[in-house]
Tab-separated table of C-alpha atoms and ligand atoms in Angstrom:
chain	number	residue	atom	x	y	z
A	1	GLU	CA	-4.017	31.385	-39.239
A	2	LYS	CA	-6.070	29.050	-41.386
A	3	ARG	CA	-3.027	27.005	-42.238
A	4	LEU	CA	-2.081	26.750	-38.571
A	5	GLN	CA	-5.479	25.465	-37.665
A	6	GLY	CA	-5.238	22.849	-40.410
A	7	GLU	CA	-1.876	21.852	-39.039
A	8	ARG	CA	-3.333	21.472	-35.560
A	9	TRP	CA	-6.119	19.285	-36.828
A	10	ARG	CA	-3.691	17.145	-38.751
A	11	MET	CA	-1.623	16.648	-35.603
A	12	PHE	CA	-4.745	15.864	-33.632
A	13	ASP	CA	-5.782	13.279	-36.210
A	14	LEU	CA	-2.393	11.634	-36.161
A	15	GLU	CA	-2.485	11.525	-32.386
A	16	SER	CA	-5.952	10.000	-32.244
A	17	ALA	CA	-5.088	7.549	-35.022
A	18	ARG	CA	-2.094	6.405	-33.025
A	19	LEU	CA	-4.259	6.087	-29.922
A	20	SER	CA	-6.938	4.050	-31.661
A	21	GLU	CA	-4.243	1.893	-33.217
A	22	GLN	CA	-2.924	1.154	-29.760
A	23	ARG	CA	-6.431	0.426	-28.521
A	24	LEU	CA	-6.970	-2.023	-31.372
A	25	LEU	CA	-3.671	-3.697	-30.581
A	26	ILE	CA	-4.560	-4.022	-26.915
A	27	ALA	CA	-8.072	-5.288	-27.704
A	28	ALA	CA	-6.664	-7.952	-30.039
A	29	SER	CA	-3.944	-8.931	-27.556
A	30	LEU	CA	-6.505	-9.345	-24.777
A	31	LYS	CA	-8.168	-12.248	-26.592
A	32	LEU	CA	-4.808	-13.963	-26.764
A	33	ALA	CA	-4.078	-13.075	-23.153
A	34	ILE	CA	-7.010	-15.200	-22.026
A	35	GLU	CA	-5.924	-18.172	-24.141
A	36	GLU	CA	-2.229	-17.894	-23.371
A	37	ASP	CA	-2.461	-17.558	-19.624
A	38	GLN	CA	-1.148	-13.997	-19.330
A	39	LEU	CA	-3.844	-12.998	-16.833
A	40	ASN	CA	-3.662	-13.265	-13.083
A	41	LEU	CA	-5.888	-12.376	-10.151
A	42	HIS	CA	-4.630	-10.473	-7.155
A	43	PHE	CA	-6.554	-10.297	-3.891
A	44	GLN	CA	-6.803	-7.351	-1.529
A	45	PRO	CA	-8.083	-8.025	2.010
A	46	GLN	CA	-11.200	-6.356	3.378
A	47	ILE	CA	-11.262	-5.891	7.159
A	48	CYS	CA	-14.183	-5.493	9.553
A	49	LEU	CA	-13.589	-2.098	11.203
A	50	GLU	CA	-15.644	-3.116	14.246
A	51	THR	CA	-13.922	-6.412	15.124
A	52	GLY	CA	-10.647	-6.287	13.169
A	53	ASP	CA	-11.429	-9.626	11.500
A	54	ILE	CA	-10.872	-10.464	7.829
A	55	VAL	CA	-14.206	-10.188	6.018
A	56	GLY	CA	-12.929	-11.262	2.631
A	57	CYS	CA	-11.138	-9.765	-0.345
A	58	GLU	CA	-11.561	-7.994	-3.658
A	59	ALA	CA	-10.309	-9.816	-6.752
A	60	LEU	CA	-8.301	-7.469	-8.996
A	61	LEU	CA	-7.222	-8.415	-12.494
A	62	ARG	CA	-3.579	-8.233	-13.623
A	63	TRP	CA	-2.192	-8.628	-17.126
A	64	HIS	CA	1.399	-9.326	-18.021
A	65	HIS	CA	1.910	-8.850	-21.758
A	66	PRO	CA	4.938	-10.827	-23.063
A	67	ALA	CA	6.319	-7.804	-24.964
A	68	LEU	CA	4.699	-4.760	-23.350
A	69	GLY	CA	5.086	-5.936	-19.747
A	70	ALA	CA	2.532	-5.209	-17.034
A	71	ILE	CA	-0.555	-3.334	-18.239
A	72	GLY	CA	-2.862	-1.937	-15.531
A	73	PRO	CA	-6.608	-2.622	-15.430
A	74	ASP	CA	-7.307	1.123	-15.597
A	75	THR	CA	-5.803	0.948	-19.097
A	76	PHE	CA	-7.152	-2.322	-20.461
A	77	ILE	CA	-10.595	-2.639	-18.809
A	78	PRO	CA	-12.051	0.418	-20.645
A	79	ILE	CA	-10.657	-0.949	-23.925
A	80	ALA	CA	-12.094	-4.381	-23.162
A	81	GLU	CA	-15.453	-2.738	-22.483
A	82	SER	CA	-15.575	-0.761	-25.724
A	83	SER	CA	-14.284	-3.627	-27.858
A	84	GLY	CA	-16.579	-6.297	-26.419
A	85	VAL	CA	-13.787	-8.517	-25.050
A	86	ILE	CA	-14.979	-7.664	-21.540
A	87	ASN	CA	-17.505	-10.512	-21.472
A	88	GLN	CA	-14.825	-13.173	-22.009
A	89	LEU	CA	-12.537	-11.408	-19.564
A	90	THR	CA	-15.184	-11.328	-16.846
A	91	GLU	CA	-16.058	-14.976	-17.437
A	92	TRP	CA	-12.403	-15.801	-16.826
A	93	VAL	CA	-12.351	-13.670	-13.647
A	94	VAL	CA	-15.566	-15.228	-12.317
A	95	ALA	CA	-14.405	-18.803	-12.938
A	96	LYS	CA	-10.977	-18.228	-11.384
A	97	GLY	CA	-12.390	-16.100	-8.572
A	98	ILE	CA	-14.852	-18.779	-7.460
A	99	GLU	CA	-12.101	-21.430	-7.628
A	100	TRP	CA	-9.933	-19.359	-5.285
A	101	GLN	CA	-12.892	-18.538	-3.055
A	102	ALA	CA	-13.293	-22.286	-2.411
A	103	ARG	CA	-9.706	-22.310	-1.101
A	104	PHE	CA	-10.084	-19.145	0.978
A	105	CYS	CA	-13.212	-20.554	2.668
A	106	GLU	CA	-11.206	-23.523	3.911
A	107	LEU	CA	-9.257	-21.044	6.077
A	108	ILE	CA	-12.077	-18.596	6.835
A	109	PRO	CA	-15.574	-20.107	6.482
A	110	GLU	CA	-17.281	-16.659	6.377
A	111	HIS	CA	-14.867	-15.340	3.723
A	112	VAL	CA	-16.544	-13.245	0.992
A	113	ILE	CA	-14.957	-12.624	-2.403
A	114	SER	CA	-15.830	-9.414	-4.243
A	115	ILE	CA	-15.670	-9.494	-8.038
A	116	ASN	CA	-15.830	-6.470	-10.343
A	117	ILE	CA	-18.550	-6.726	-12.976
A	118	SER	CA	-18.847	-4.271	-15.836
A	119	ALA	CA	-22.272	-2.890	-16.788
A	120	LYS	CA	-21.722	-4.535	-20.187
A	121	ASP	CA	-21.509	-7.931	-18.482
A	122	LEU	CA	-25.082	-7.620	-17.278
A	123	LEU	CA	-26.250	-8.132	-20.857
A	124	ASN	CA	-24.292	-11.398	-21.087
A	125	LYS	CA	-26.853	-14.165	-20.516
A	126	ASP	CA	-24.117	-16.796	-20.197
A	127	LEU	CA	-22.753	-15.151	-17.063
A	128	PRO	CA	-25.528	-16.126	-14.584
A	129	VAL	CA	-25.285	-19.681	-15.930
A	130	LEU	CA	-21.529	-19.670	-15.347
A	131	PHE	CA	-22.099	-18.489	-11.757
A	132	ILE	CA	-24.549	-21.308	-11.034
A	133	THR	CA	-22.301	-23.921	-12.659
A	134	LYS	CA	-19.122	-22.811	-10.892
A	135	LEU	CA	-20.748	-22.334	-7.472
A	136	ASN	CA	-22.258	-25.828	-7.640
A	137	GLU	CA	-19.128	-27.459	-9.026
A	138	LEU	CA	-16.982	-26.104	-6.176
A	139	GLY	CA	-19.552	-26.140	-3.380
A	140	VAL	CA	-19.185	-22.392	-2.822
A	141	SER	CA	-22.275	-20.735	-1.370
A	142	ALA	CA	-23.725	-17.953	-3.508
A	143	ASP	CA	-23.945	-15.449	-0.658
A	144	SER	CA	-20.178	-15.612	-0.229
A	145	VAL	CA	-19.794	-13.869	-3.574
A	146	MET	CA	-20.257	-10.102	-3.913
A	147	LEU	CA	-20.618	-8.427	-7.311
A	148	GLU	CA	-19.178	-4.902	-7.440
A	149	LEU	CA	-21.040	-2.825	-10.028
A	150	THR	CA	-20.429	0.657	-11.335
A	151	GLU	CA	-23.306	2.625	-12.776
A	152	SER	CA	-23.657	2.407	-16.549
A	153	ALA	CA	-23.811	5.490	-18.722
A	154	THR	CA	-27.340	5.379	-20.047
A	155	LEU	CA	-30.718	5.363	-18.389
A	156	GLU	CA	-32.087	2.923	-20.943
A	157	GLU	CA	-29.492	0.355	-19.963
A	158	SER	CA	-30.518	0.994	-16.366
A	159	LYS	CA	-33.932	-0.571	-16.982
A	160	ASN	CA	-32.407	-3.778	-18.301
A	161	ILE	CA	-29.947	-3.735	-15.459
A	162	LYS	CA	-32.734	-3.879	-12.896
A	163	ILE	CA	-34.174	-6.968	-14.581
A	164	THR	CA	-30.764	-8.653	-14.810
A	165	LEU	CA	-29.897	-7.878	-11.204
A	166	ASP	CA	-33.028	-9.776	-10.191
A	167	ASP	CA	-31.497	-12.848	-11.912
A	168	TYR	CA	-28.418	-12.490	-9.739
A	169	ARG	CA	-30.530	-12.007	-6.613
A	170	LEU	CA	-32.310	-15.256	-7.429
A	171	ILE	CA	-28.938	-16.997	-7.646
A	172	GLY	CA	-28.234	-15.542	-4.204
A	173	VAL	CA	-25.050	-13.544	-4.823
A	174	LYS	CA	-24.656	-10.178	-3.062
A	175	LEU	CA	-24.491	-6.816	-4.809
A	176	ALA	CA	-22.289	-3.806	-4.092
A	177	ILE	CA	-22.348	-0.379	-5.721
A	178	ASP	CA	-18.746	0.473	-6.608
A	179	ASP	CA	-17.015	3.865	-6.867
A	180	PHE	CA	-19.876	5.541	-5.038
A	181	GLY	CA	-19.843	9.326	-5.377
A	182	THR	CA	-17.666	9.458	-8.485
A	183	GLY	CA	-20.394	10.507	-10.880
A	184	TYR	CA	-20.769	7.051	-12.347
A	185	SER	CA	-22.606	5.824	-9.292
A	186	SER	CA	-25.438	8.094	-8.241
A	187	LEU	CA	-28.051	8.304	-5.518
A	188	ALA	CA	-30.775	7.341	-8.009
A	189	TYR	CA	-28.908	4.162	-8.873
A	190	LEU	CA	-28.425	3.401	-5.208
A	191	SER	CA	-32.043	3.782	-4.158
A	192	GLN	CA	-33.581	2.077	-7.216
A	193	LEU	CA	-31.526	-1.066	-7.253
A	194	GLY	CA	-31.150	-1.958	-3.579
A	195	PHE	CA	-27.551	-2.909	-2.821
A	196	ASP	CA	-26.068	-4.908	0.053
A	197	GLU	CA	-22.920	-2.765	0.125
A	198	VAL	CA	-21.831	0.717	-0.862
A	199	LYS	CA	-18.149	1.210	-1.700
A	200	ILE	CA	-16.696	4.664	-1.145
A	201	ASP	CA	-14.170	5.398	-3.878
A	202	LYS	CA	-10.558	5.850	-2.817
A	203	GLN	CA	-10.491	9.425	-4.156
A	204	PHE	CA	-12.559	10.432	-1.090
A	205	VAL	CA	-10.479	8.382	1.354
A	206	LEU	CA	-6.824	8.915	0.376
A	207	ASN	CA	-6.653	12.431	1.929
A	208	LEU	CA	-9.445	12.001	4.430
A	209	ALA	CA	-7.478	13.269	7.424
A	210	PHE	CA	-6.742	16.579	5.671
A	211	SER	CA	-9.902	17.257	3.681
A	212	LEU	CA	-13.068	18.539	5.349
A	213	ASN	CA	-14.899	18.044	2.035
A	214	ASP	CA	-13.954	14.396	1.868
A	215	GLN	CA	-14.950	13.998	5.511
A	216	SER	CA	-18.422	15.381	4.722
A	217	ILE	CA	-18.764	13.064	1.729
A	218	CYS	CA	-17.703	9.973	3.671
A	219	LYS	CA	-19.954	10.806	6.610
A	220	ALA	CA	-22.940	11.469	4.346
A	221	THR	CA	-22.347	8.197	2.497
A	222	CYS	CA	-22.285	6.267	5.775
A	223	ASP	CA	-25.529	7.954	6.874
A	224	ILE	CA	-27.287	7.257	3.561
A	225	ALA	CA	-26.130	3.642	3.517
A	226	LYS	CA	-27.406	3.141	7.047
A	227	THR	CA	-30.811	4.527	6.049
A	228	LEU	CA	-30.936	2.105	3.133
A	229	GLY	CA	-29.758	-0.855	5.201
A	230	ALA	CA	-26.504	-1.300	3.265
A	231	LYS	CA	-23.012	-1.788	4.678
A	232	VAL	CA	-20.256	0.664	3.774
A	233	VAL	CA	-16.837	-0.359	2.486
A	234	ALA	CA	-14.110	2.289	2.273
A	235	GLU	CA	-11.248	1.625	-0.151
A	236	GLY	CA	-7.923	3.444	-0.222
A	237	ILE	CA	-7.267	3.493	3.544
A	238	GLU	CA	-3.548	4.225	3.810
A	239	ASP	CA	-3.100	5.669	7.324
A	240	PRO	CA	-4.444	5.180	10.859
A	241	GLN	CA	-5.984	8.700	10.945
A	242	SER	CA	-8.302	7.943	8.008
A	243	LEU	CA	-9.154	4.604	9.561
A	244	ALA	CA	-10.157	6.247	12.876
A	245	ILE	CA	-12.326	8.828	11.110
A	246	LEU	CA	-14.154	6.145	9.121
A	247	GLN	CA	-14.720	4.109	12.278
A	248	ARG	CA	-16.269	7.184	13.906
A	249	TYR	CA	-18.677	7.496	10.953
A	250	GLY	CA	-19.786	3.892	11.418
A	251	CYS	CA	-18.128	2.550	8.268
A	252	GLN	CA	-18.143	-1.246	8.703
A	253	ILE	CA	-15.508	-2.499	6.266
A	254	GLY	CA	-12.089	-1.179	5.222
A	255	GLN	CA	-9.680	-1.894	2.378
A	256	GLY	CA	-6.358	-0.258	1.538
A	257	TYR	CA	-2.582	-0.276	1.722
A	258	TYR	CA	-2.793	0.346	5.485
A	259	PHE	CA	-3.932	-3.278	5.757
A	260	SER	CA	-2.370	-4.712	2.594
A	261	LYS	CA	-1.784	-4.144	-1.095
A	262	PRO	CA	-3.443	-6.578	-3.512
A	263	LEU	CA	-1.549	-9.896	-3.237
A	264	GLU	CA	-0.936	-12.969	-5.388
A	265	ALA	CA	-3.137	-15.882	-4.305
A	266	ASP	CA	-0.367	-17.749	-2.490
A	267	ASP	CA	0.740	-14.595	-0.685
A	268	TYR	CA	-2.845	-13.834	0.261
A	269	LEU	CA	-3.224	-17.335	1.718
A	270	LEU	CA	-0.048	-16.764	3.761
A	271	TRP	CA	-1.283	-13.325	4.807
A	272	ILE	CA	-4.522	-14.885	6.113
A	273	LYS	CA	-2.607	-17.527	8.074
A	274	ASN	CA	-0.260	-14.982	9.674
A	275	PHE	CA	-3.119	-12.602	10.387
A	276	LYS	CA	-5.007	-15.306	12.264
A	277	SER	CA	-2.034	-16.195	14.412
A	278	VAL	CA	-1.399	-12.587	15.463
B	301	C2E	P1	-11.638	-0.376	-8.231
B	301	C2E	O1	-12.709	-1.388	-8.433
B	301	C2E	O2	-12.034	0.929	-7.651
B	301	C2E	O3	-10.492	-1.088	-7.368
B	301	C2E	C1	-9.738	-0.443	-6.373
B	301	C2E	C2	-8.405	0.036	-6.889
B	301	C2E	O4	-7.766	0.795	-5.861
B	301	C2E	C3	-7.445	-1.080	-7.243
B	301	C2E	O5	-6.652	-0.640	-8.338
B	301	C2E	C4	-6.588	-1.185	-5.977
B	301	C2E	O6	-5.332	-1.775	-6.201
B	301	C2E	C5	-6.478	0.269	-5.598
B	301	C2E	N1	-6.200	0.458	-4.174
B	301	C2E	C6	-6.635	-0.286	-3.143
B	301	C2E	N2	-6.203	0.197	-1.960
B	301	C2E	C7	-5.490	1.312	-2.242
B	301	C2E	C8	-4.790	2.274	-1.409
B	301	C2E	O7	-4.753	2.194	-0.189
B	301	C2E	N3	-4.167	3.294	-2.068
B	301	C2E	C9	-4.201	3.423	-3.416
B	301	C2E	N4	-3.571	4.450	-3.970
B	301	C2E	N5	-4.847	2.528	-4.228
B	301	C2E	C10	-5.492	1.487	-3.635
B	301	C2E	P2	-6.350	-1.586	-9.580
B	301	C2E	O8	-6.109	-2.987	-9.095
B	301	C2E	O9	-5.309	-0.920	-10.403
B	301	C2E	O10	-7.709	-1.600	-10.382
B	301	C2E	C11	-8.165	-0.435	-11.034
B	301	C2E	C12	-9.581	-0.588	-11.517
B	301	C2E	O11	-9.656	-1.550	-12.584
B	301	C2E	C13	-10.535	-1.110	-10.453
B	301	C2E	O12	-10.922	-0.042	-9.643
B	301	C2E	C14	-11.657	-1.651	-11.312
B	301	C2E	O13	-12.543	-0.631	-11.724
B	301	C2E	C15	-10.904	-2.166	-12.523
B	301	C2E	N6	-10.722	-3.633	-12.385
B	301	C2E	C16	-9.754	-4.334	-11.763
B	301	C2E	N7	-9.973	-5.655	-11.880
B	301	C2E	C17	-11.115	-5.804	-12.578
B	301	C2E	C18	-11.886	-6.932	-13.045
B	301	C2E	O14	-11.583	-8.115	-12.798
B	301	C2E	N8	-13.017	-6.654	-13.770
B	301	C2E	C19	-13.409	-5.369	-14.039
B	301	C2E	N9	-14.554	-5.186	-14.760
B	301	C2E	N10	-12.732	-4.307	-13.614
B	301	C2E	C20	-11.594	-4.512	-12.901
B	302	CA	CA1	-14.089	-2.522	-7.200
B	303	CA	CA1	-14.819	-0.031	-10.526
B	304	CA	CA1	-12.758	2.786	-6.841
């Protein structure tokens, strides 16, 4: 029995060693990825559920590793966060995102670009400076940029976050609470920090037509957001039934495969042009 347990531990150690080795490899490769142009932004449209117009898009990071192939953000973002590479990664996303936003605005003047910001980025003092520089350089107005934030783990960080968010408010960018309801983004966070938008996570939307629980959660989120004066964005809309339910709840903005998957910049530009001529 004792020997077996030892054996189990040894296997566990090997497994975790292999995992951390892979994490180290990915963390190291990410630095190179930025320098060697392996990163790309995709854009997923966001649609006004009241008028059917394009509101803007969410910028989503893609990484094509020369040897390992495509690596998803769900894999590399957490590693970037724990290894500290996230700050450089986000700076790249912000710079590229604002450059593309300048192009998108030529087609749709009210176009808003949403950019994912990690809680760790809020401690990066260079980031607000980069925003100001890039917005000025490209003549993009600050309120056409939305920062999507997920709650950070610790309460202590939360205090600093409030102070930093005031910096971003001064710049004039908009703030959204991301993944609302998932346990990372709580009611306390929502009411303390005052957001312009609340994003319902796709886990509550994907099966909306068949889940009474998810319906309650989505409806409650819409009601809370209304009380707080924030707009609601639902992600993960894949079918017309879910769309109709969300419209009934007063959800203002929708995103999901029902409208479009995330697209390469050129494809997104084409998508906008075709959409307008429909
Ligand atoms: P997220 O912020 O919740 O982004 C939404 C995710 O849902 C995206 O996955 C998107 O492709 C996917 N999605 C959108 N519509 C649908 C749908 O109708 N059905 C389904 N099944 N999925 C849908 P993606 O692109 O793989 O990104 C995963 C996560 O990685 C993001 O979740 C976000 O947390 C993170 N991420 C992506 N790009 C960035 C970035 O530039 N910076 C940071 N910090 N995080 C990022
Ligand atoms: Ca997001
Ligand atoms: Ca997120
Ligand atoms: Ca989400």
